[in-house]
Amino acid sequence: MTDVKYQARLQVLSQWATAAAGQGHLVPRIADLEAISAARTVEAPGVSREAVEPWLPTIQWLLKQAAFGVVDPHIQLPDELSRPVSAATALQVLPADENSADAPAPPVMEVSLVAVVSPDTEHGSSHAAEAVTVIAEIKPAPPIVKGPKWESEAHEQVKGAVQRFTKPLHDLLTRDANEGDTRLLITDMLCEGLGYDKFRDLTTEYMVRQDFADYGVRIDKQLIAFIEVKRVSQKLNERHLRQVQMYAVNEGVEWMILTNGQVWQAYHLTGGLPVILNLAFEVDLLGPESLEAKADKMFFLHREALKRRRIDELWKHRAATSPDALLDVILSDSVLDIIRKEIKRNTGITTTVQTLATVIRTEIVDPKLRNK
């Protein structure tokens, strides 16, 4: 059976390599990209280190985007990742004035002595001057260019908080803590783990008409999200989502976050009649995913990431591949016509796109989607 996730990783890396090669850069071989895609890491066995090392930060970034299902991430590649590390380093170490005290230091090189060769003198005299050749092995410094500084700092802050709050979450769940106690932990997570200032960025009991949202989130004085909190042992459901959706619709807010401390769900709301909701992601902080995977998702709720709208690509992808969207594609005349021709080719039976649409709607599609 074809590994869909492997194919997705390979497609992302191949698209990037093709684009980078078109700009004149040397890129890893397709065999290297296949090995990395299969192992999900640049440490894959058999990979040419010489070809891959200059692109380590870039490949790692692309693998993360592929894990989230981002389409064509090479198009949104940050500038600092669009060239190999050696090229980026060279641009950083060319000072305008070599004598300037502010000039950056050249990249560190690892130098090791291999041999000292002292040839015989012409007359064999011990007093004659000798020409000495020193043979040394010089290795370039390890890659130092990563992503933007704010991004790495935010990710480390989130990762540390996810790890630090695991035990308090377990404790709350064990004693079936109430909503108030759950909210205390969430406030700490928002401030210590996600970079929000509790006085500048967060408004508790945010009044929306005659009701109150648990948190209103402001970034640079602009209301950007509502957060609805439920007790840690309560399973999040559609009723809770409708509640926070009402707040968002009334205030014209795009983002809604639903959480019980353990599970975090981020939804995007697109206004209109009717409004459209898309789940950008869900993460269970006590679930089986790795610490890194949990931090990668929670990163999109960090103040700096939300400010820069890093989460937008996630919800756009989820929207494009939602059941409703896929049903629209399947029931389009062009796709139904292809199915009709395939049936004719395989069986000799002639049918119509209208008949196929009826069968798909009434006998194949989930009943929840039949009223579309």
mmCIF file with all atom_site columns, N, CA, C and O in Angstrom, residues 27 166 355:
data_model
loop_
_atom_site.group_PDB
_atom_site.id
_atom_site.type_symbol
_atom_site.label_atom_id
_atom_site.label_alt_id
_atom_site.label_comp_id
_atom_site.label_asym_id
_atom_site.label_entity_id
_atom_site.label_seq_id
_atom_site.pdbx_PDB_ins_code
_atom_site.Cartn_x
_atom_site.Cartn_y
_atom_site.Cartn_z
_atom_site.occupancy
_atom_site.B_iso_or_equiv
_atom_site.pdbx_formal_charge
_atom_site.auth_seq_id
_atom_site.auth_comp_id
_atom_site.auth_asym_id
_atom_site.auth_atom_id
_atom_site.pdbx_PDB_model_num
ATOM 1  N N  . VAL A 1 27  ? 21.543  21.016 -5.231  1.00 0.00 ? 27  VAL A N  1
ATOM 2  C CA . VAL A 1 27  ? 20.579  20.447 -4.292  1.00 0.00 ? 27  VAL A CA 1
ATOM 3  C C  . VAL A 1 27  ? 20.827  18.949 -4.149  1.00 0.00 ? 27  VAL A C  1
ATOM 4  O O  . VAL A 1 27  ? 21.495  18.327 -4.982  1.00 0.00 ? 27  VAL A O  1
ATOM 5  N N  . THR A 1 166 ? 2.561   19.336 31.820  1.00 0.00 ? 166 THR A N  1
ATOM 6  C CA . THR A 1 166 ? 2.018   17.982 31.730  1.00 0.00 ? 166 THR A CA 1
ATOM 7  C C  . THR A 1 166 ? 1.579   17.460 33.088  1.00 0.00 ? 166 THR A C  1
ATOM 8  O O  . THR A 1 166 ? 0.461   16.938 33.246  1.00 0.00 ? 166 THR A O  1
ATOM 9  N N  . THR A 1 355 ? -27.407 10.689 -12.875 1.00 0.00 ? 355 THR A N  1
ATOM 10 C CA . THR A 1 355 ? -27.598 9.416  -12.169 1.00 0.00 ? 355 THR A CA 1
ATOM 11 C C  . THR A 1 355 ? -26.468 9.172  -11.185 1.00 0.00 ? 355 THR A C  1
ATOM 12 O O  . THR A 1 355 ? -26.687 8.750  -10.041 1.00 0.00 ? 355 THR A O  1
#
